[in-house]
Amino acid sequence: MPALALPFTLIGRTTLAILATIGQVTLFALSTLSHLLRPPFYFREFLSALMNIGWYSLPVVGLTAFFTGGALALQIYSGGARFNAEAVVPSIVAIGMVRELGPVLGGLMVAARVASSIAAEIGTMKVTEQIDALVTLSTHPMKYLTVPRVLAATLAVPVLVAIGDIIGIMGGFVIGTGRLGFNESVYLQNTVDFLEPWDIGSGLVKGAVFGFIVATMGCYYGMSSGRGAQGVGRATKSAVVAASVLILAANYILTEAFFSA
């Protein structure tokens, strides 16, 4: 092969590999949705996944939202002071949290914690041949492992986003009233006056989409994990990276759909 053609060969192989992965992930997601609509449904696995994804992710999501809301209030106040527009801090903090920062940061925190956990758990089950044992026992791995986790994440992440929005706005309130000198009642009134129902609803829709992405990526890379500890490690890393990138891409697409002029 001529040396001049080598870069184009590498580009072509990389492009084909990316397209193949996109196709495999799409088919995996569609298969998950199809199994979700057909019995049996393993309710105990669903409750366990709901507890692991929802309840145990609440501390990290809450802390992230609180400090983000406080930092956002400081930044907006600092920038608004250049134009004598310090009064917009409460409204922009609220809108920024519920529309954008709450869903995205919540989704990324859940991706870092949950996608890695799911990929490692399912990958280890594959390495130790527990998935083969499920097949031997006439239990479909997709129904037993994937469907409960994907459904739990799709339902739990919007709740986490809603709680994170409240905590983030409270972080801005604490900094705004305690550090920046805002009146408590005026700050809360401006927050309520400038928020619209669709601002909150759009963030919750994003949360559901991000939850689906996180669990799907964790299950897909866990199911396709290579043998041995290195295979599980690669699956865990790939799940977190893919979930994070897809969350950011989906966020732009949803924002364009919801708020484009």
PDB file of C-alpha atoms in Angstrom, residues 18-242:
ATOM      1  CA  ILE A  18     -17.928   4.485  14.228  1.00  0.00           C
ATOM      2  CA  LEU A  19     -20.868   3.830  11.896  1.00  0.00           C
ATOM      3  CA  ALA A  20     -20.905   0.158  12.882  1.00  0.00           C
ATOM      4  CA  THR A  21     -20.980   1.091  16.580  1.00  0.00           C
ATOM      5  CA  ILE A  22     -23.795   3.580  15.999  1.00  0.00           C
ATOM      6  CA  GLY A  23     -25.787   0.894  14.215  1.00  0.00           C
ATOM      7  CA  GLN A  24     -25.177  -1.676  16.963  1.00  0.00           C
ATOM      8  CA  VAL A  25     -26.154   0.768  19.717  1.00  0.00           C
ATOM      9  CA  THR A  26     -29.310   1.752  17.807  1.00  0.00           C
ATOM     10  CA  LEU A  27     -30.346  -1.871  17.370  1.00  0.00           C
ATOM     11  CA  PHE A  28     -29.599  -2.535  21.045  1.00  0.00           C
ATOM     12  CA  ALA A  29     -31.775   0.413  22.112  1.00  0.00           C
ATOM     13  CA  LEU A  30     -34.630  -0.669  19.823  1.00  0.00           C
ATOM     14  CA  SER A  31     -34.382  -4.227  21.152  1.00  0.00           C
ATOM     15  CA  THR A  32     -34.552  -2.880  24.710  1.00  0.00           C
ATOM     16  CA  LEU A  33     -37.707  -0.922  23.893  1.00  0.00           C
ATOM     17  CA  SER A  34     -39.313  -3.942  22.248  1.00  0.00           C
ATOM     18  CA  HIS A  35     -38.595  -6.164  25.264  1.00  0.00           C
ATOM     19  CA  LEU A  36     -39.975  -3.458  27.558  1.00  0.00           C
ATOM     20  CA  LEU A  37     -43.384  -3.893  25.958  1.00  0.00           C
ATOM     21  CA  ARG A  38     -43.465  -7.695  26.325  1.00  0.00           C
ATOM     22  CA  PRO A  39     -43.678  -9.825  29.477  1.00  0.00           C
ATOM     23  CA  PRO A  40     -42.193 -11.024  31.725  1.00  0.00           C
ATOM     24  CA  PHE A  41     -41.092  -8.032  33.791  1.00  0.00           C
ATOM     25  CA  TYR A  42     -38.686  -8.530  36.697  1.00  0.00           C
ATOM     26  CA  PHE A  43     -40.069  -6.116  39.263  1.00  0.00           C
ATOM     27  CA  ARG A  44     -37.520  -6.914  41.966  1.00  0.00           C
ATOM     28  CA  GLU A  45     -34.646  -6.081  39.630  1.00  0.00           C
ATOM     29  CA  PHE A  46     -36.427  -2.854  38.681  1.00  0.00           C
ATOM     30  CA  LEU A  47     -36.777  -1.779  42.323  1.00  0.00           C
ATOM     31  CA  SER A  48     -33.130  -2.595  43.012  1.00  0.00           C
ATOM     32  CA  ALA A  49     -32.020  -0.567  39.981  1.00  0.00           C
ATOM     33  CA  LEU A  50     -34.340   2.287  40.962  1.00  0.00           C
ATOM     34  CA  MET A  51     -32.773   2.453  44.409  1.00  0.00           C
ATOM     35  CA  ASN A  52     -29.223   2.263  43.050  1.00  0.00           C
ATOM     36  CA  ILE A  53     -29.718   4.821  40.282  1.00  0.00           C
ATOM     37  CA  GLY A  54     -32.084   7.218  42.046  1.00  0.00           C
ATOM     38  CA  TRP A  55     -31.553   7.241  45.789  1.00  0.00           C
ATOM     39  CA  TYR A  56     -27.820   6.582  45.860  1.00  0.00           C
ATOM     40  CA  SER A  57     -27.139   9.222  43.187  1.00  0.00           C
ATOM     41  CA  LEU A  58     -28.984  11.937  45.098  1.00  0.00           C
ATOM     42  CA  PRO A  59     -26.038  13.146  47.269  1.00  0.00           C
ATOM     43  CA  VAL A  60     -23.658  13.730  44.371  1.00  0.00           C
ATOM     44  CA  VAL A  61     -26.358  15.363  42.230  1.00  0.00           C
ATOM     45  CA  GLY A  62     -27.485  17.570  45.118  1.00  0.00           C
ATOM     46  CA  LEU A  63     -23.971  18.753  46.003  1.00  0.00           C
ATOM     47  CA  THR A  64     -23.164  19.433  42.354  1.00  0.00           C
ATOM     48  CA  ALA A  65     -26.371  21.438  41.896  1.00  0.00           C
ATOM     49  CA  PHE A  66     -25.892  23.485  45.081  1.00  0.00           C
ATOM     50  CA  PHE A  67     -22.362  24.613  44.281  1.00  0.00           C
ATOM     51  CA  THR A  68     -23.245  25.188  40.623  1.00  0.00           C
ATOM     52  CA  GLY A  69     -26.154  27.445  41.608  1.00  0.00           C
ATOM     53  CA  GLY A  70     -23.921  29.421  43.966  1.00  0.00           C
ATOM     54  CA  ALA A  71     -21.137  29.792  41.401  1.00  0.00           C
ATOM     55  CA  LEU A  72     -23.675  30.778  38.730  1.00  0.00           C
ATOM     56  CA  ALA A  73     -25.050  33.534  40.964  1.00  0.00           C
ATOM     57  CA  LEU A  74     -21.546  34.924  41.529  1.00  0.00           C
ATOM     58  CA  GLN A  75     -20.700  34.840  37.836  1.00  0.00           C
ATOM     59  CA  ILE A  76     -23.940  36.489  36.724  1.00  0.00           C
ATOM     60  CA  TYR A  77     -23.614  39.179  39.374  1.00  0.00           C
ATOM     61  CA  SER A  78     -20.028  39.877  38.332  1.00  0.00           C
ATOM     62  CA  GLY A  79     -20.952  40.065  34.651  1.00  0.00           C
ATOM     63  CA  GLY A  80     -24.168  41.997  35.218  1.00  0.00           C
ATOM     64  CA  ALA A  81     -22.345  44.617  37.287  1.00  0.00           C
ATOM     65  CA  ARG A  82     -20.586  45.759  34.100  1.00  0.00           C
ATOM     66  CA  PHE A  83     -23.959  46.762  32.643  1.00  0.00           C
ATOM     67  CA  ASN A  84     -25.775  47.754  35.859  1.00  0.00           C
ATOM     68  CA  ALA A  85     -27.913  44.620  35.511  1.00  0.00           C
ATOM     69  CA  GLU A  86     -27.281  42.922  38.837  1.00  0.00           C
ATOM     70  CA  ALA A  87     -31.037  42.517  39.394  1.00  0.00           C
ATOM     71  CA  VAL A  88     -31.229  39.730  36.767  1.00  0.00           C
ATOM     72  CA  VAL A  89     -29.312  37.293  38.982  1.00  0.00           C
ATOM     73  CA  PRO A  90     -32.362  35.465  40.447  1.00  0.00           C
ATOM     74  CA  SER A  91     -34.145  34.997  37.123  1.00  0.00           C
ATOM     75  CA  ILE A  92     -31.087  33.875  35.145  1.00  0.00           C
ATOM     76  CA  VAL A  93     -29.966  31.490  37.882  1.00  0.00           C
ATOM     77  CA  ALA A  94     -33.423  29.891  37.907  1.00  0.00           C
ATOM     78  CA  ILE A  95     -33.757  29.675  34.123  1.00  0.00           C
ATOM     79  CA  GLY A  96     -30.183  28.474  33.663  1.00  0.00           C
ATOM     80  CA  MET A  97     -30.575  25.746  36.270  1.00  0.00           C
ATOM     81  CA  VAL A  98     -33.910  24.312  35.147  1.00  0.00           C
ATOM     82  CA  ARG A  99     -33.304  24.563  31.410  1.00  0.00           C
ATOM     83  CA  GLU A 100     -29.660  23.660  31.059  1.00  0.00           C
ATOM     84  CA  LEU A 101     -27.325  23.175  34.002  1.00  0.00           C
ATOM     85  CA  GLY A 102     -29.621  21.039  36.140  1.00  0.00           C
ATOM     86  CA  PRO A 103     -30.360  18.398  33.473  1.00  0.00           C
ATOM     87  CA  VAL A 104     -26.878  18.366  31.929  1.00  0.00           C
ATOM     88  CA  LEU A 105     -24.838  18.282  35.132  1.00  0.00           C
ATOM     89  CA  GLY A 106     -27.272  15.843  36.720  1.00  0.00           C
ATOM     90  CA  GLY A 107     -27.044  13.597  33.667  1.00  0.00           C
ATOM     91  CA  LEU A 108     -23.244  13.753  33.625  1.00  0.00           C
ATOM     92  CA  MET A 109     -22.998  12.949  37.334  1.00  0.00           C
ATOM     93  CA  VAL A 110     -25.337  10.000  36.913  1.00  0.00           C
ATOM     94  CA  ALA A 111     -23.357   8.893  33.847  1.00  0.00           C
ATOM     95  CA  ALA A 112     -20.116   8.961  35.812  1.00  0.00           C
ATOM     96  CA  ARG A 113     -21.601   6.937  38.642  1.00  0.00           C
ATOM     97  CA  VAL A 114     -24.249   4.709  37.063  1.00  0.00           C
ATOM     98  CA  ALA A 115     -22.975   3.960  33.543  1.00  0.00           C
ATOM     99  CA  SER A 116     -19.657   2.757  34.942  1.00  0.00           C
ATOM    100  CA  SER A 117     -21.393   0.716  37.630  1.00  0.00           C
ATOM    101  CA  ILE A 118     -23.776  -0.968  35.198  1.00  0.00           C
ATOM    102  CA  ALA A 119     -21.034  -1.713  32.658  1.00  0.00           C
ATOM    103  CA  ALA A 120     -18.742  -3.150  35.327  1.00  0.00           C
ATOM    104  CA  GLU A 121     -21.510  -5.267  36.854  1.00  0.00           C
ATOM    105  CA  ILE A 122     -22.782  -6.725  33.579  1.00  0.00           C
ATOM    106  CA  GLY A 123     -19.254  -7.059  32.178  1.00  0.00           C
ATOM    107  CA  THR A 124     -18.206  -9.046  35.247  1.00  0.00           C
ATOM    108  CA  MET A 125     -21.282 -11.245  34.865  1.00  0.00           C
ATOM    109  CA  LYS A 126     -20.272 -11.916  31.275  1.00  0.00           C
ATOM    110  CA  VAL A 127     -16.672 -12.731  32.226  1.00  0.00           C
ATOM    111  CA  THR A 128     -17.787 -15.123  34.961  1.00  0.00           C
ATOM    112  CA  GLU A 129     -20.346 -16.708  32.570  1.00  0.00           C
ATOM    113  CA  GLN A 130     -23.334 -15.704  34.694  1.00  0.00           C
ATOM    114  CA  ILE A 131     -25.091 -14.394  31.576  1.00  0.00           C
ATOM    115  CA  ASP A 132     -24.664 -17.811  29.955  1.00  0.00           C
ATOM    116  CA  ALA A 133     -26.192 -19.306  33.093  1.00  0.00           C
ATOM    117  CA  LEU A 134     -29.227 -17.039  32.701  1.00  0.00           C
ATOM    118  CA  VAL A 135     -29.702 -18.311  29.159  1.00  0.00           C
ATOM    119  CA  THR A 136     -29.414 -21.892  30.432  1.00  0.00           C
ATOM    120  CA  LEU A 137     -32.185 -21.135  32.936  1.00  0.00           C
ATOM    121  CA  SER A 138     -34.394 -19.823  30.097  1.00  0.00           C
ATOM    122  CA  THR A 139     -34.069 -16.233  31.335  1.00  0.00           C
ATOM    123  CA  HIS A 140     -33.517 -13.645  28.620  1.00  0.00           C
ATOM    124  CA  PRO A 141     -30.510 -11.474  29.613  1.00  0.00           C
ATOM    125  CA  MET A 142     -32.027  -8.433  27.941  1.00  0.00           C
ATOM    126  CA  LYS A 143     -35.202  -8.693  29.997  1.00  0.00           C
ATOM    127  CA  TYR A 144     -33.452  -9.520  33.271  1.00  0.00           C
ATOM    128  CA  LEU A 145     -30.473  -7.144  33.097  1.00  0.00           C
ATOM    129  CA  THR A 146     -31.175  -4.360  30.603  1.00  0.00           C
ATOM    130  CA  VAL A 147     -34.888  -3.560  30.705  1.00  0.00           C
ATOM    131  CA  PRO A 148     -35.160  -2.967  34.507  1.00  0.00           C
ATOM    132  CA  ARG A 149     -32.072  -0.723  34.529  1.00  0.00           C
ATOM    133  CA  VAL A 150     -33.094   1.312  31.495  1.00  0.00           C
ATOM    134  CA  LEU A 151     -36.642   1.829  32.778  1.00  0.00           C
ATOM    135  CA  ALA A 152     -35.383   2.722  36.266  1.00  0.00           C
ATOM    136  CA  ALA A 153     -32.907   5.283  34.900  1.00  0.00           C
ATOM    137  CA  THR A 154     -35.503   6.809  32.574  1.00  0.00           C
ATOM    138  CA  LEU A 155     -37.856   7.340  35.514  1.00  0.00           C
ATOM    139  CA  ALA A 156     -35.301   8.239  38.193  1.00  0.00           C
ATOM    140  CA  VAL A 157     -33.143  10.819  36.422  1.00  0.00           C
ATOM    141  CA  PRO A 158     -36.007  13.331  35.847  1.00  0.00           C
ATOM    142  CA  VAL A 159     -36.735  13.161  39.582  1.00  0.00           C
ATOM    143  CA  LEU A 160     -33.049  13.755  40.318  1.00  0.00           C
ATOM    144  CA  VAL A 161     -33.074  16.675  37.886  1.00  0.00           C
ATOM    145  CA  ALA A 162     -36.116  18.218  39.599  1.00  0.00           C
ATOM    146  CA  ILE A 163     -34.496  17.889  43.022  1.00  0.00           C
ATOM    147  CA  GLY A 164     -31.210  19.216  41.626  1.00  0.00           C
ATOM    148  CA  ASP A 165     -33.024  22.232  40.150  1.00  0.00           C
ATOM    149  CA  ILE A 166     -34.492  23.079  43.551  1.00  0.00           C
ATOM    150  CA  ILE A 167     -31.163  22.644  45.324  1.00  0.00           C
ATOM    151  CA  GLY A 168     -29.336  24.637  42.639  1.00  0.00           C
ATOM    152  CA  ILE A 169     -31.783  27.522  42.898  1.00  0.00           C
ATOM    153  CA  MET A 170     -31.410  27.344  46.665  1.00  0.00           C
ATOM    154  CA  GLY A 171     -27.626  27.554  46.247  1.00  0.00           C
ATOM    155  CA  GLY A 172     -28.072  30.725  44.225  1.00  0.00           C
ATOM    156  CA  PHE A 173     -30.482  32.033  46.863  1.00  0.00           C
ATOM    157  CA  VAL A 174     -28.005  31.395  49.683  1.00  0.00           C
ATOM    158  CA  ILE A 175     -25.180  33.162  47.846  1.00  0.00           C
ATOM    159  CA  GLY A 176     -27.439  35.925  46.550  1.00  0.00           C
ATOM    160  CA  THR A 177     -28.868  36.824  49.922  1.00  0.00           C
ATOM    161  CA  GLY A 178     -25.891  36.041  52.111  1.00  0.00           C
ATOM    162  CA  ARG A 179     -23.035  37.187  49.904  1.00  0.00           C
ATOM    163  CA  LEU A 180     -24.452  39.596  47.324  1.00  0.00           C
ATOM    164  CA  GLY A 181     -26.952  41.510  49.467  1.00  0.00           C
ATOM    165  CA  PHE A 182     -30.251  40.569  47.798  1.00  0.00           C
ATOM    166  CA  ASN A 183     -33.475  40.782  49.776  1.00  0.00           C
ATOM    167  CA  GLU A 184     -34.870  37.293  50.465  1.00  0.00           C
ATOM    168  CA  SER A 185     -38.465  37.960  49.430  1.00  0.00           C
ATOM    169  CA  VAL A 186     -37.465  39.921  46.311  1.00  0.00           C
ATOM    170  CA  TYR A 187     -35.065  37.173  45.244  1.00  0.00           C
ATOM    171  CA  LEU A 188     -37.726  34.478  45.601  1.00  0.00           C
ATOM    172  CA  GLN A 189     -40.360  36.615  43.877  1.00  0.00           C
ATOM    173  CA  ASN A 190     -38.097  37.254  40.874  1.00  0.00           C
ATOM    174  CA  THR A 191     -37.345  33.550  40.678  1.00  0.00           C
ATOM    175  CA  VAL A 192     -41.028  32.627  40.580  1.00  0.00           C
ATOM    176  CA  ASP A 193     -42.067  35.428  38.220  1.00  0.00           C
ATOM    177  CA  PHE A 194     -39.563  34.593  35.478  1.00  0.00           C
ATOM    178  CA  LEU A 195     -39.937  30.805  35.457  1.00  0.00           C
ATOM    179  CA  GLU A 196     -42.477  29.322  33.045  1.00  0.00           C
ATOM    180  CA  PRO A 197     -43.926  25.811  33.173  1.00  0.00           C
ATOM    181  CA  TRP A 198     -42.181  24.764  29.965  1.00  0.00           C
ATOM    182  CA  ASP A 199     -38.810  25.806  31.396  1.00  0.00           C
ATOM    183  CA  ILE A 200     -39.278  23.151  34.061  1.00  0.00           C
ATOM    184  CA  GLY A 201     -40.924  20.639  31.724  1.00  0.00           C
ATOM    185  CA  SER A 202     -38.154  20.817  29.147  1.00  0.00           C
ATOM    186  CA  GLY A 203     -35.570  20.026  31.812  1.00  0.00           C
ATOM    187  CA  LEU A 204     -37.545  16.995  32.964  1.00  0.00           C
ATOM    188  CA  VAL A 205     -37.845  15.708  29.395  1.00  0.00           C
ATOM    189  CA  LYS A 206     -34.098  16.102  29.014  1.00  0.00           C
ATOM    190  CA  GLY A 207     -33.617  14.183  32.244  1.00  0.00           C
ATOM    191  CA  ALA A 208     -35.671  11.241  30.950  1.00  0.00           C
ATOM    192  CA  VAL A 209     -33.685  11.153  27.686  1.00  0.00           C
ATOM    193  CA  PHE A 210     -30.375  11.392  29.548  1.00  0.00           C
ATOM    194  CA  GLY A 211     -31.403   8.585  31.908  1.00  0.00           C
ATOM    195  CA  PHE A 212     -32.244   6.360  28.950  1.00  0.00           C
ATOM    196  CA  ILE A 213     -28.872   7.150  27.370  1.00  0.00           C
ATOM    197  CA  VAL A 214     -26.911   6.443  30.564  1.00  0.00           C
ATOM    198  CA  ALA A 215     -28.485   3.053  31.251  1.00  0.00           C
ATOM    199  CA  THR A 216     -28.425   1.990  27.607  1.00  0.00           C
ATOM    200  CA  MET A 217     -24.723   2.780  27.264  1.00  0.00           C
ATOM    201  CA  GLY A 218     -23.913   0.969  30.500  1.00  0.00           C
ATOM    202  CA  CYS A 219     -25.849  -2.128  29.469  1.00  0.00           C
ATOM    203  CA  TYR A 220     -24.561  -2.130  25.881  1.00  0.00           C
ATOM    204  CA  TYR A 221     -20.892  -1.898  26.785  1.00  0.00           C
ATOM    205  CA  GLY A 222     -21.371  -4.358  29.650  1.00  0.00           C
ATOM    206  CA  MET A 223     -22.985  -6.878  27.310  1.00  0.00           C
ATOM    207  CA  SER A 224     -20.263  -6.400  24.692  1.00  0.00           C
ATOM    208  CA  SER A 225     -17.421  -6.474  27.230  1.00  0.00           C
ATOM    209  CA  GLY A 226     -14.282  -8.391  26.363  1.00  0.00           C
ATOM    210  CA  ARG A 227     -12.987 -11.269  28.426  1.00  0.00           C
ATOM    211  CA  GLY A 228     -10.861 -10.654  31.489  1.00  0.00           C
ATOM    212  CA  ALA A 229     -10.266  -7.675  33.754  1.00  0.00           C
ATOM    213  CA  GLN A 230      -8.968  -5.534  30.882  1.00  0.00           C
ATOM    214  CA  GLY A 231     -12.151  -6.122  28.901  1.00  0.00           C
ATOM    215  CA  VAL A 232     -14.316  -5.045  31.837  1.00  0.00           C
ATOM    216  CA  GLY A 233     -12.122  -1.977  32.379  1.00  0.00           C
ATOM    217  CA  ARG A 234     -12.421  -0.949  28.717  1.00  0.00           C
ATOM    218  CA  ALA A 235     -16.186  -1.481  28.806  1.00  0.00           C
ATOM    219  CA  THR A 236     -16.514   0.715  31.900  1.00  0.00           C
ATOM    220  CA  LYS A 237     -14.448   3.509  30.382  1.00  0.00           C
ATOM    221  CA  SER A 238     -16.262   3.332  27.049  1.00  0.00           C
ATOM    222  CA  ALA A 239     -19.668   3.420  28.734  1.00  0.00           C
ATOM    223  CA  VAL A 240     -18.881   6.621  30.648  1.00  0.00           C
ATOM    224  CA  VAL A 241     -17.308   8.348  27.642  1.00  0.00           C
ATOM    225  CA  ALA A 242     -20.124   7.375  25.261  1.00  0.00           C
TER     226      ALA A 242
END
